């Protein structure tokens, strides 16, 4: 209304100004004619229309003419028969164009525009044109993005300012269920910033053979050498042959991973600091990378197993309902626990990317203490819900209360560490290696 222009003209101008209203309004008020000329229009421009030919009319493309021909006239005055114009605009639409289709006359700057295109096109060509318009609109607005999930046609809006992406990861959730980072279009990688994630992803590609070797899902028992396969998300392993209990990640005794001692997440930097020759330094760097990658990958695999656990949980909930006369709402505690478990696995996974690039100092020690606390609580909850309910174990009510309490505690720890990392990144509390 402030421009007092037809909707078609206003839309073309908004597109030319990348949908920014203030710059358009300012330009229009300063120099109306120059602003309109940007899209090949003038104050006296007429709306495009299909007209019947006359004896003097001759199409400049196919050279047909006469009163029987129908032609399109744009605001520039150039006229071409509707068949040629339809073919011309249709070809441009096939090439992916929409807003920038210009008059068919050579060197004419006037845009065909929405109204003219809609007069010419129908059926599949019209649908493709409208799709091109929408895609162009989403592409040009920084606050919009297409969901990267396969076969998804939804666009998502994110209002987090781009300046805040360095510390507040712009994670969005699409209506299709996909969750991804609005900044880099990768899967959700909270709490690691996009810049570190890009470096980590590239490094993992460069070391793909090492990564494949690490990803083997079987290990030998340290004590009796029996082969053990990991088929659950919990890292507390017990050998079926000798009953030795150990940690899947570091192979250390599980007794050293209790409430009072848990440093499986911490890398000892002494070996890399003391390395003198190039071979020793390369070996130390590899050992350091493997430390972080092993834990990163372990949480990724555990997260996948957690999703399988979710499917199994649905059956367990039905069984508990039948056997213990509980309502559907009363057995939702298992679903809630698996949801929290999945969130924690994802956060812990990406926290190792932060740890890998983080310079060792007192602030990193505090970070690793918080990381290990969440890791320990996550492992306990994982083990708790993977163990089947038995007749000689706690009652269903005791089990339910234990799971609810532990889920609440783990969720609180998860929220706390996320909030602390966001504020830490914002305050530049940590220094990161530049490679």
GROMACS .gro file of C-alpha atoms in nm:
model
  435
    1UNK     CA    1   0.000   0.000   0.000
    2UNK     CA    2   0.284   0.244   0.073
    3UNK     CA    3   0.415   0.207  -0.284
    4UNK     CA    4   0.068   0.238  -0.440
    5UNK     CA    5   0.170  -0.004  -0.717
    6UNK     CA    6   0.001  -0.314  -0.863
    7UNK     CA    7   0.072  -0.635  -0.671
    8UNK     CA    8   0.264  -0.774  -0.970
    9UNK     CA    9   0.500  -0.475  -0.981
   10UNK     CA   10   0.553  -0.472  -0.604
   11UNK     CA   11   0.639  -0.844  -0.609
   12UNK     CA   12   0.896  -0.795  -0.887
   13UNK     CA   13   1.056  -0.507  -0.695
   14UNK     CA   14   1.068  -0.704  -0.370
   15UNK     CA   15   1.243  -0.989  -0.550
   16UNK     CA   16   1.493  -0.746  -0.703
   17UNK     CA   17   1.567  -0.612  -0.354
   18UNK     CA   18   1.607  -0.967  -0.211
   19UNK     CA   19   1.273  -0.932  -0.026
   20UNK     CA   20   1.406  -0.652   0.195
   21UNK     CA   21   1.130  -0.398   0.244
   22UNK     CA   22   1.326  -0.108   0.395
   23UNK     CA   23   1.589  -0.073   0.115
   24UNK     CA   24   1.310  -0.096  -0.146
   25UNK     CA   25   1.102   0.172   0.024
   26UNK     CA   26   1.402   0.400   0.066
   27UNK     CA   27   1.504   0.361  -0.300
   28UNK     CA   28   1.147   0.415  -0.419
   29UNK     CA   29   1.104   0.735  -0.218
   30UNK     CA   30   1.439   0.875  -0.336
   31UNK     CA   31   1.398   0.794  -0.707
   32UNK     CA   32   1.077   0.624  -0.815
   33UNK     CA   33   1.160   0.607  -1.187
   34UNK     CA   34   1.506   0.460  -1.132
   35UNK     CA   35   1.367   0.199  -0.893
   36UNK     CA   36   1.102   0.088  -1.142
   37UNK     CA   37   1.363   0.082  -1.420
   38UNK     CA   38   1.553  -0.188  -1.226
   39UNK     CA   39   1.284  -0.434  -1.335
   40UNK     CA   40   1.228  -0.275  -1.675
   41UNK     CA   41   0.913  -0.083  -1.580
   42UNK     CA   42   0.801   0.278  -1.571
   43UNK     CA   43   0.523   0.471  -1.401
   44UNK     CA   44   0.317   0.456  -1.719
   45UNK     CA   45   0.364   0.082  -1.776
   46UNK     CA   46   0.053  -0.111  -1.874
   47UNK     CA   47  -0.040  -0.452  -1.737
   48UNK     CA   48   0.043  -0.746  -1.968
   49UNK     CA   49  -0.253  -0.882  -2.163
   50UNK     CA   50  -0.345  -1.124  -2.439
   51UNK     CA   51  -0.492  -0.942  -2.739
   52UNK     CA   52  -0.635  -1.035  -3.077
   53UNK     CA   53  -0.418  -0.960  -3.378
   54UNK     CA   54  -0.486  -0.717  -3.658
   55UNK     CA   55  -0.397  -0.698  -4.025
   56UNK     CA   56  -0.067  -0.523  -3.946
   57UNK     CA   57   0.046  -0.767  -3.676
   58UNK     CA   58   0.341  -0.998  -3.752
   59UNK     CA   59   0.510  -1.212  -3.484
   60UNK     CA   60   0.881  -1.132  -3.467
   61UNK     CA   61   0.964  -1.499  -3.396
   62UNK     CA   62   0.755  -1.712  -3.636
   63UNK     CA   63   0.650  -1.425  -3.871
   64UNK     CA   64   0.288  -1.536  -3.863
   65UNK     CA   65   0.027  -1.263  -3.835
   66UNK     CA   66  -0.316  -1.140  -3.913
   67UNK     CA   67  -0.639  -1.090  -3.726
   68UNK     CA   68  -0.668  -1.462  -3.640
   69UNK     CA   69  -0.354  -1.459  -3.425
   70UNK     CA   70  -0.355  -1.393  -3.050
   71UNK     CA   71  -0.054  -1.209  -2.911
   72UNK     CA   72   0.092  -1.098  -2.579
   73UNK     CA   73   0.195  -0.740  -2.524
   74UNK     CA   74   0.420  -0.649  -2.229
   75UNK     CA   75   0.461  -0.301  -2.079
   76UNK     CA   76   0.749  -0.235  -2.320
   77UNK     CA   77   0.510  -0.260  -2.618
   78UNK     CA   78   0.679  -0.560  -2.785
   79UNK     CA   79   0.427  -0.810  -2.926
   80UNK     CA   80   0.472  -1.180  -3.004
   81UNK     CA   81   0.212  -1.447  -3.078
   82UNK     CA   82   0.092  -1.642  -2.776
   83UNK     CA   83   0.221  -1.975  -2.915
   84UNK     CA   84   0.578  -1.845  -2.953
   85UNK     CA   85   0.569  -1.668  -2.617
   86UNK     CA   86   0.437  -1.982  -2.447
   87UNK     CA   87   0.719  -2.188  -2.601
   88UNK     CA   88   0.978  -1.925  -2.504
   89UNK     CA   89   0.862  -1.890  -2.143
   90UNK     CA   90   0.812  -2.268  -2.110
   91UNK     CA   91   1.174  -2.329  -2.217
   92UNK     CA   92   1.298  -2.080  -1.958
   93UNK     CA   93   1.089  -2.249  -1.690
   94UNK     CA   94   1.242  -2.588  -1.785
   95UNK     CA   95   1.584  -2.429  -1.726
   96UNK     CA   96   1.474  -2.342  -1.372
   97UNK     CA   97   1.405  -1.972  -1.427
   98UNK     CA   98   1.109  -1.780  -1.290
   99UNK     CA   99   1.161  -1.419  -1.182
  100UNK     CA  100   1.430  -1.330  -1.435
  101UNK     CA  101   1.253  -1.425  -1.760
  102UNK     CA  102   1.280  -1.117  -1.983
  103UNK     CA  103   1.083  -0.999  -2.284
  104UNK     CA  104   1.143  -1.211  -2.596
  105UNK     CA  105   1.264  -0.903  -2.787
  106UNK     CA  106   1.648  -0.888  -2.808
  107UNK     CA  107   1.809  -0.676  -2.533
  108UNK     CA  108   1.473  -0.567  -2.388
  109UNK     CA  109   1.510  -0.533  -2.008
  110UNK     CA  110   1.140  -0.573  -1.924
  111UNK     CA  111   1.057  -0.881  -1.716
  112UNK     CA  112   0.779  -1.116  -1.824
  113UNK     CA  113   0.653  -1.126  -1.466
  114UNK     CA  114   0.402  -1.341  -1.282
  115UNK     CA  115   0.086  -1.211  -1.445
  116UNK     CA  116   0.210  -1.262  -1.802
  117UNK     CA  117   0.354  -1.607  -1.726
  118UNK     CA  118   0.025  -1.715  -1.571
  119UNK     CA  119  -0.161  -1.595  -1.882
  120UNK     CA  120   0.060  -1.814  -2.101
  121UNK     CA  121   0.124  -2.130  -1.902
  122UNK     CA  122  -0.106  -2.407  -1.787
  123UNK     CA  123  -0.085  -2.766  -1.667
  124UNK     CA  124   0.259  -2.906  -1.584
  125UNK     CA  125   0.443  -2.596  -1.711
  126UNK     CA  126   0.237  -2.374  -1.482
  127UNK     CA  127   0.306  -2.600  -1.181
  128UNK     CA  128   0.678  -2.600  -1.258
  129UNK     CA  129   0.677  -2.220  -1.286
  130UNK     CA  130   0.507  -2.183  -0.946
  131UNK     CA  131   0.757  -2.432  -0.800
  132UNK     CA  132   1.048  -2.229  -0.942
  133UNK     CA  133   0.903  -1.912  -0.787
  134UNK     CA  134   0.881  -2.079  -0.446
  135UNK     CA  135   1.230  -2.227  -0.465
  136UNK     CA  136   1.376  -1.893  -0.565
  137UNK     CA  137   1.193  -1.723  -0.277
  138UNK     CA  138   1.326  -1.974  -0.022
  139UNK     CA  139   1.679  -1.956  -0.166
  140UNK     CA  140   1.696  -1.577  -0.138
  141UNK     CA  141   1.570  -1.546   0.220
  142UNK     CA  142   1.835  -1.618   0.482
  143UNK     CA  143   1.569  -1.720   0.733
  144UNK     CA  144   1.432  -2.000   0.511
  145UNK     CA  145   1.581  -2.330   0.394
  146UNK     CA  146   1.461  -2.649   0.229
  147UNK     CA  147   1.460  -2.959   0.445
  148UNK     CA  148   1.749  -3.185   0.329
  149UNK     CA  149   1.561  -3.508   0.411
  150UNK     CA  150   1.500  -3.733   0.107
  151UNK     CA  151   1.169  -3.665  -0.072
  152UNK     CA  152   1.073  -3.388   0.172
  153UNK     CA  153   0.923  -3.076   0.011
  154UNK     CA  154   0.890  -2.860   0.322
  155UNK     CA  155   1.080  -2.537   0.387
  156UNK     CA  156   1.178  -2.435   0.740
  157UNK     CA  157   1.214  -2.094   0.897
  158UNK     CA  158   1.489  -2.017   1.150
  159UNK     CA  159   1.489  -1.689   1.341
  160UNK     CA  160   1.826  -1.741   1.516
  161UNK     CA  161   2.050  -1.452   1.395
  162UNK     CA  162   2.347  -1.569   1.187
  163UNK     CA  163   2.584  -1.385   1.422
  164UNK     CA  164   2.476  -1.622   1.701
  165UNK     CA  165   2.550  -1.944   1.509
  166UNK     CA  166   2.905  -1.958   1.646
  167UNK     CA  167   2.772  -2.047   1.992
  168UNK     CA  168   2.401  -2.125   1.951
  169UNK     CA  169   2.369  -2.405   1.695
  170UNK     CA  170   2.057  -2.328   1.484
  171UNK     CA  171   1.896  -2.672   1.506
  172UNK     CA  172   1.551  -2.698   1.347
  173UNK     CA  173   1.292  -2.975   1.324
  174UNK     CA  174   1.090  -3.023   1.008
  175UNK     CA  175   0.726  -3.134   0.995
  176UNK     CA  176   0.851  -3.455   0.832
  177UNK     CA  177   1.039  -3.537   1.154
  178UNK     CA  178   1.393  -3.461   1.030
  179UNK     CA  179   1.620  -3.258   1.257
  180UNK     CA  180   1.914  -3.071   1.107
  181UNK     CA  181   2.141  -2.771   1.147
  182UNK     CA  182   2.004  -2.468   0.964
  183UNK     CA  183   2.356  -2.326   0.926
  184UNK     CA  184   2.531  -2.611   0.742
  185UNK     CA  185   2.235  -2.843   0.656
  186UNK     CA  186   2.407  -3.137   0.828
  187UNK     CA  187   2.238  -3.352   1.090
  188UNK     CA  188   2.192  -3.201   1.435
  189UNK     CA  189   2.544  -3.149   1.579
  190UNK     CA  190   2.473  -2.963   1.905
  191UNK     CA  191   2.689  -2.851   2.085
  192UNK     CA  192   2.973  -2.832   1.826
  193UNK     CA  193   2.974  -2.517   1.606
  194UNK     CA  194   2.949  -2.558   1.228
  195UNK     CA  195   3.311  -2.449   1.169
  196UNK     CA  196   3.453  -2.724   1.394
  197UNK     CA  197   3.209  -2.980   1.253
  198UNK     CA  198   3.323  -2.904   0.896
  199UNK     CA  199   3.687  -2.958   0.998
  200UNK     CA  200   3.602  -3.281   1.182
  201UNK     CA  201   3.396  -3.425   0.896
  202UNK     CA  202   3.681  -3.353   0.654
  203UNK     CA  203   3.935  -3.511   0.888
  204UNK     CA  204   3.723  -3.824   0.924
  205UNK     CA  205   3.706  -3.847   0.543
  206UNK     CA  206   4.083  -3.810   0.518
  207UNK     CA  207   4.128  -4.086   0.778
  208UNK     CA  208   3.849  -4.309   0.645
  209UNK     CA  209   4.059  -4.628   0.645
  210UNK     CA  210   4.150  -4.575   1.011
  211UNK     CA  211   3.785  -4.504   1.086
  212UNK     CA  212   3.674  -4.827   0.916
  213UNK     CA  213   3.923  -5.024   1.121
  214UNK     CA  214   3.795  -4.869   1.443
  215UNK     CA  215   3.430  -4.931   1.356
  216UNK     CA  216   3.458  -5.309   1.394
  217UNK     CA  217   3.178  -5.417   1.626
  218UNK     CA  218   3.359  -5.708   1.791
  219UNK     CA  219   3.636  -5.716   2.051
  220UNK     CA  220   3.823  -5.975   2.252
  221UNK     CA  221   3.779  -6.008   2.626
  222UNK     CA  222   4.100  -5.876   2.785
  223UNK     CA  223   4.101  -6.163   3.032
  224UNK     CA  224   4.009  -6.479   2.838
  225UNK     CA  225   4.028  -6.358   2.473
  226UNK     CA  226   3.673  -6.470   2.390
  227UNK     CA  227   3.510  -6.274   2.107
  228UNK     CA  228   3.243  -6.032   2.230
  229UNK     CA  229   2.987  -5.858   2.009
  230UNK     CA  230   2.823  -5.529   2.105
  231UNK     CA  231   2.448  -5.552   2.038
  232UNK     CA  232   2.321  -5.282   2.274
  233UNK     CA  233   2.394  -4.919   2.346
  234UNK     CA  234   2.535  -4.972   2.695
  235UNK     CA  235   2.917  -4.976   2.725
  236UNK     CA  236   2.923  -5.190   3.041
  237UNK     CA  237   3.024  -5.529   2.897
  238UNK     CA  238   3.034  -5.866   3.074
  239UNK     CA  239   3.216  -6.160   2.916
  240UNK     CA  240   2.989  -6.466   2.898
  241UNK     CA  241   3.286  -6.700   2.937
  242UNK     CA  242   3.478  -6.560   3.234
  243UNK     CA  243   3.230  -6.291   3.354
  244UNK     CA  244   3.498  -6.021   3.340
  245UNK     CA  245   3.336  -5.675   3.343
  246UNK     CA  246   3.498  -5.406   3.130
  247UNK     CA  247   3.434  -5.084   2.935
  248UNK     CA  248   3.369  -5.128   2.563
  249UNK     CA  249   3.528  -4.792   2.480
  250UNK     CA  250   3.864  -4.812   2.659
  251UNK     CA  251   3.872  -5.187   2.751
  252UNK     CA  252   3.952  -5.092   3.112
  253UNK     CA  253   3.795  -5.269   3.413
  254UNK     CA  254   3.441  -5.148   3.476
  255UNK     CA  255   3.520  -5.113   3.846
  256UNK     CA  256   3.726  -4.807   3.752
  257UNK     CA  257   3.421  -4.645   3.590
  258UNK     CA  258   3.213  -4.613   3.905
  259UNK     CA  259   3.068  -4.311   4.079
  260UNK     CA  260   3.398  -4.200   4.233
  261UNK     CA  261   3.626  -4.244   3.930
  262UNK     CA  262   3.545  -4.191   3.565
  263UNK     CA  263   3.805  -4.053   3.324
  264UNK     CA  264   3.737  -4.267   3.017
  265UNK     CA  265   3.661  -3.948   2.825
  266UNK     CA  266   3.989  -3.772   2.908
  267UNK     CA  267   4.295  -3.799   2.683
  268UNK     CA  268   4.636  -3.792   2.853
  269UNK     CA  269   4.837  -3.533   2.662
  270UNK     CA  270   5.181  -3.627   2.804
  271UNK     CA  271   5.275  -3.863   2.520
  272UNK     CA  272   5.204  -3.605   2.251
  273UNK     CA  273   5.384  -3.331   2.443
  274UNK     CA  274   5.696  -3.544   2.491
  275UNK     CA  275   5.715  -3.658   2.128
  276UNK     CA  276   6.030  -3.515   1.971
  277UNK     CA  277   6.094  -3.660   1.625
  278UNK     CA  278   5.846  -3.639   1.338
  279UNK     CA  279   5.758  -4.011   1.351
  280UNK     CA  280   5.683  -3.994   1.723
  281UNK     CA  281   5.477  -3.679   1.675
  282UNK     CA  282   5.277  -3.838   1.394
  283UNK     CA  283   5.215  -4.146   1.608
  284UNK     CA  284   5.111  -3.932   1.904
  285UNK     CA  285   4.874  -3.730   1.684
  286UNK     CA  286   4.719  -4.052   1.552
  287UNK     CA  287   4.673  -4.190   1.904
  288UNK     CA  288   4.509  -3.864   2.009
  289UNK     CA  289   4.275  -3.866   1.707
  290UNK     CA  290   4.181  -4.230   1.770
  291UNK     CA  291   4.099  -4.149   2.132
  292UNK     CA  292   3.841  -3.889   2.029
  293UNK     CA  293   3.716  -4.068   1.718
  294UNK     CA  294   3.660  -4.394   1.909
  295UNK     CA  295   3.437  -4.218   2.159
  296UNK     CA  296   3.266  -4.010   1.891
  297UNK     CA  297   3.188  -4.322   1.688
  298UNK     CA  298   3.087  -4.523   1.994
  299UNK     CA  299   2.816  -4.273   2.084
  300UNK     CA  300   2.702  -4.268   1.721
  301UNK     CA  301   2.664  -4.645   1.719
  302UNK     CA  302   2.500  -4.641   2.063
  303UNK     CA  303   2.251  -4.380   1.936
  304UNK     CA  304   2.158  -4.614   1.649
  305UNK     CA  305   2.113  -4.898   1.895
  306UNK     CA  306   1.900  -4.666   2.110
  307UNK     CA  307   1.666  -4.619   1.813
  308UNK     CA  308   1.637  -4.998   1.784
  309UNK     CA  309   1.577  -5.005   2.158
  310UNK     CA  310   1.289  -4.763   2.107
  311UNK     CA  311   1.116  -5.013   1.877
  312UNK     CA  312   1.172  -5.292   2.130
  313UNK     CA  313   1.048  -5.064   2.407
  314UNK     CA  314   0.708  -5.037   2.240
  315UNK     CA  315   0.669  -5.415   2.275
  316UNK     CA  316   0.797  -5.408   2.634
  317UNK     CA  317   0.541  -5.142   2.720
  318UNK     CA  318   0.259  -5.357   2.582
  319UNK     CA  319   0.389  -5.656   2.779
  320UNK     CA  320   0.416  -5.455   3.101
  321UNK     CA  321   0.061  -5.328   3.047
  322UNK     CA  322  -0.075  -5.679   3.015
  323UNK     CA  323   0.121  -5.835   3.301
  324UNK     CA  324   0.103  -5.553   3.556
  325UNK     CA  325  -0.234  -5.390   3.477
  326UNK     CA  326  -0.084  -5.048   3.411
  327UNK     CA  327  -0.236  -4.786   3.181
  328UNK     CA  328  -0.068  -4.678   2.857
  329UNK     CA  329   0.023  -4.344   3.017
  330UNK     CA  330   0.184  -4.520   3.315
  331UNK     CA  331   0.425  -4.714   3.092
  332UNK     CA  332   0.537  -4.408   2.892
  333UNK     CA  333   0.836  -4.378   3.129
  334UNK     CA  334   1.030  -4.620   2.907
  335UNK     CA  335   0.964  -4.411   2.597
  336UNK     CA  336   1.074  -4.096   2.780
  337UNK     CA  337   1.393  -4.268   2.896
  338UNK     CA  338   1.488  -4.376   2.543
  339UNK     CA  339   1.420  -4.025   2.408
  340UNK     CA  340   1.651  -3.870   2.670
  341UNK     CA  341   1.908  -4.139   2.601
  342UNK     CA  342   1.911  -4.057   2.228
  343UNK     CA  343   1.951  -3.684   2.297
  344UNK     CA  344   2.239  -3.747   2.537
  345UNK     CA  345   2.418  -3.980   2.293
  346UNK     CA  346   2.402  -3.714   2.021
  347UNK     CA  347   2.528  -3.440   2.255
  348UNK     CA  348   2.810  -3.658   2.390
  349UNK     CA  349   2.908  -3.763   2.038
  350UNK     CA  350   2.956  -3.403   1.922
  351UNK     CA  351   3.110  -3.295   2.252
  352UNK     CA  352   3.414  -3.505   2.155
  353UNK     CA  353   3.460  -3.283   1.848
  354UNK     CA  354   3.481  -2.986   2.084
  355UNK     CA  355   3.724  -3.179   2.303
  356UNK     CA  356   3.947  -3.277   2.010
  357UNK     CA  357   4.005  -2.918   1.898
  358UNK     CA  358   4.001  -2.765   2.247
  359UNK     CA  359   4.334  -2.638   2.384
  360UNK     CA  360   4.431  -2.813   2.709
  361UNK     CA  361   4.395  -2.587   3.011
  362UNK     CA  362   4.194  -2.566   3.333
  363UNK     CA  363   3.877  -2.477   3.144
  364UNK     CA  364   3.907  -2.796   2.939
  365UNK     CA  365   3.940  -2.999   3.259
  366UNK     CA  366   3.611  -2.852   3.385
  367UNK     CA  367   3.452  -2.926   3.045
  368UNK     CA  368   3.568  -3.289   3.061
  369UNK     CA  369   3.441  -3.326   3.418
  370UNK     CA  370   3.094  -3.217   3.305
  371UNK     CA  371   3.122  -3.443   3.001
  372UNK     CA  372   3.216  -3.746   3.211
  373UNK     CA  373   2.933  -3.679   3.456
  374UNK     CA  374   2.676  -3.683   3.174
  375UNK     CA  375   2.845  -3.986   3.018
  376UNK     CA  376   2.835  -4.182   3.342
  377UNK     CA  377   2.468  -4.096   3.404
  378UNK     CA  378   2.382  -4.189   3.043
  379UNK     CA  379   2.554  -4.527   3.073
  380UNK     CA  380   2.367  -4.601   3.396
  381UNK     CA  381   2.029  -4.515   3.241
  382UNK     CA  382   2.112  -4.718   2.928
  383UNK     CA  383   2.204  -5.023   3.133
  384UNK     CA  384   1.896  -4.981   3.350
  385UNK     CA  385   1.643  -4.991   3.066
  386UNK     CA  386   1.825  -5.262   2.867
  387UNK     CA  387   1.802  -5.511   3.154
  388UNK     CA  388   1.478  -5.709   3.137
  389UNK     CA  389   1.232  -5.704   3.426
  390UNK     CA  390   1.258  -6.034   3.615
  391UNK     CA  391   1.047  -6.196   3.887
  392UNK     CA  392   1.336  -6.195   4.135
  393UNK     CA  393   1.420  -5.828   4.067
  394UNK     CA  394   1.257  -5.509   4.192
  395UNK     CA  395   0.880  -5.469   4.160
  396UNK     CA  396   0.742  -5.295   3.853
  397UNK     CA  397   0.658  -4.989   4.064
  398UNK     CA  398   1.013  -4.975   4.206
  399UNK     CA  399   1.158  -5.019   3.856
  400UNK     CA  400   0.929  -4.749   3.717
  401UNK     CA  401   1.023  -4.505   3.992
  402UNK     CA  402   1.396  -4.575   3.947
  403UNK     CA  403   1.378  -4.519   3.570
  404UNK     CA  404   1.174  -4.198   3.608
  405UNK     CA  405   1.414  -4.059   3.870
  406UNK     CA  406   1.722  -4.145   3.664
  407UNK     CA  407   1.565  -4.006   3.346
  408UNK     CA  408   1.491  -3.679   3.526
  409UNK     CA  409   1.847  -3.659   3.657
  410UNK     CA  410   2.001  -3.736   3.316
  411UNK     CA  411   1.776  -3.482   3.143
  412UNK     CA  412   1.880  -3.218   3.398
  413UNK     CA  413   2.250  -3.296   3.348
  414UNK     CA  414   2.201  -3.282   2.970
  415UNK     CA  415   2.027  -2.944   2.984
  416UNK     CA  416   2.294  -2.811   3.223
  417UNK     CA  417   2.592  -2.911   3.007
  418UNK     CA  418   2.426  -2.773   2.693
  419UNK     CA  419   2.355  -2.439   2.860
  420UNK     CA  420   2.711  -2.427   2.995
  421UNK     CA  421   2.867  -2.501   2.655
  422UNK     CA  422   2.654  -2.236   2.482
  423UNK     CA  423   2.753  -1.973   2.738
  424UNK     CA  424   3.116  -2.091   2.723
  425UNK     CA  425   3.130  -2.053   2.345
  426UNK     CA  426   2.964  -1.712   2.370
  427UNK     CA  427   3.218  -1.600   2.634
  428UNK     CA  428   3.516  -1.747   2.441
  429UNK     CA  429   3.593  -1.953   2.750
  430UNK     CA  430   3.786  -2.209   2.545
  431UNK     CA  431   4.060  -2.178   2.286
  432UNK     CA  432   4.055  -2.410   1.985
  433UNK     CA  433   4.344  -2.549   1.779
  434UNK     CA  434   4.374  -2.400   1.431
  435UNK     CA  435   4.516  -2.733   1.292
   0.00000   0.00000   0.00000
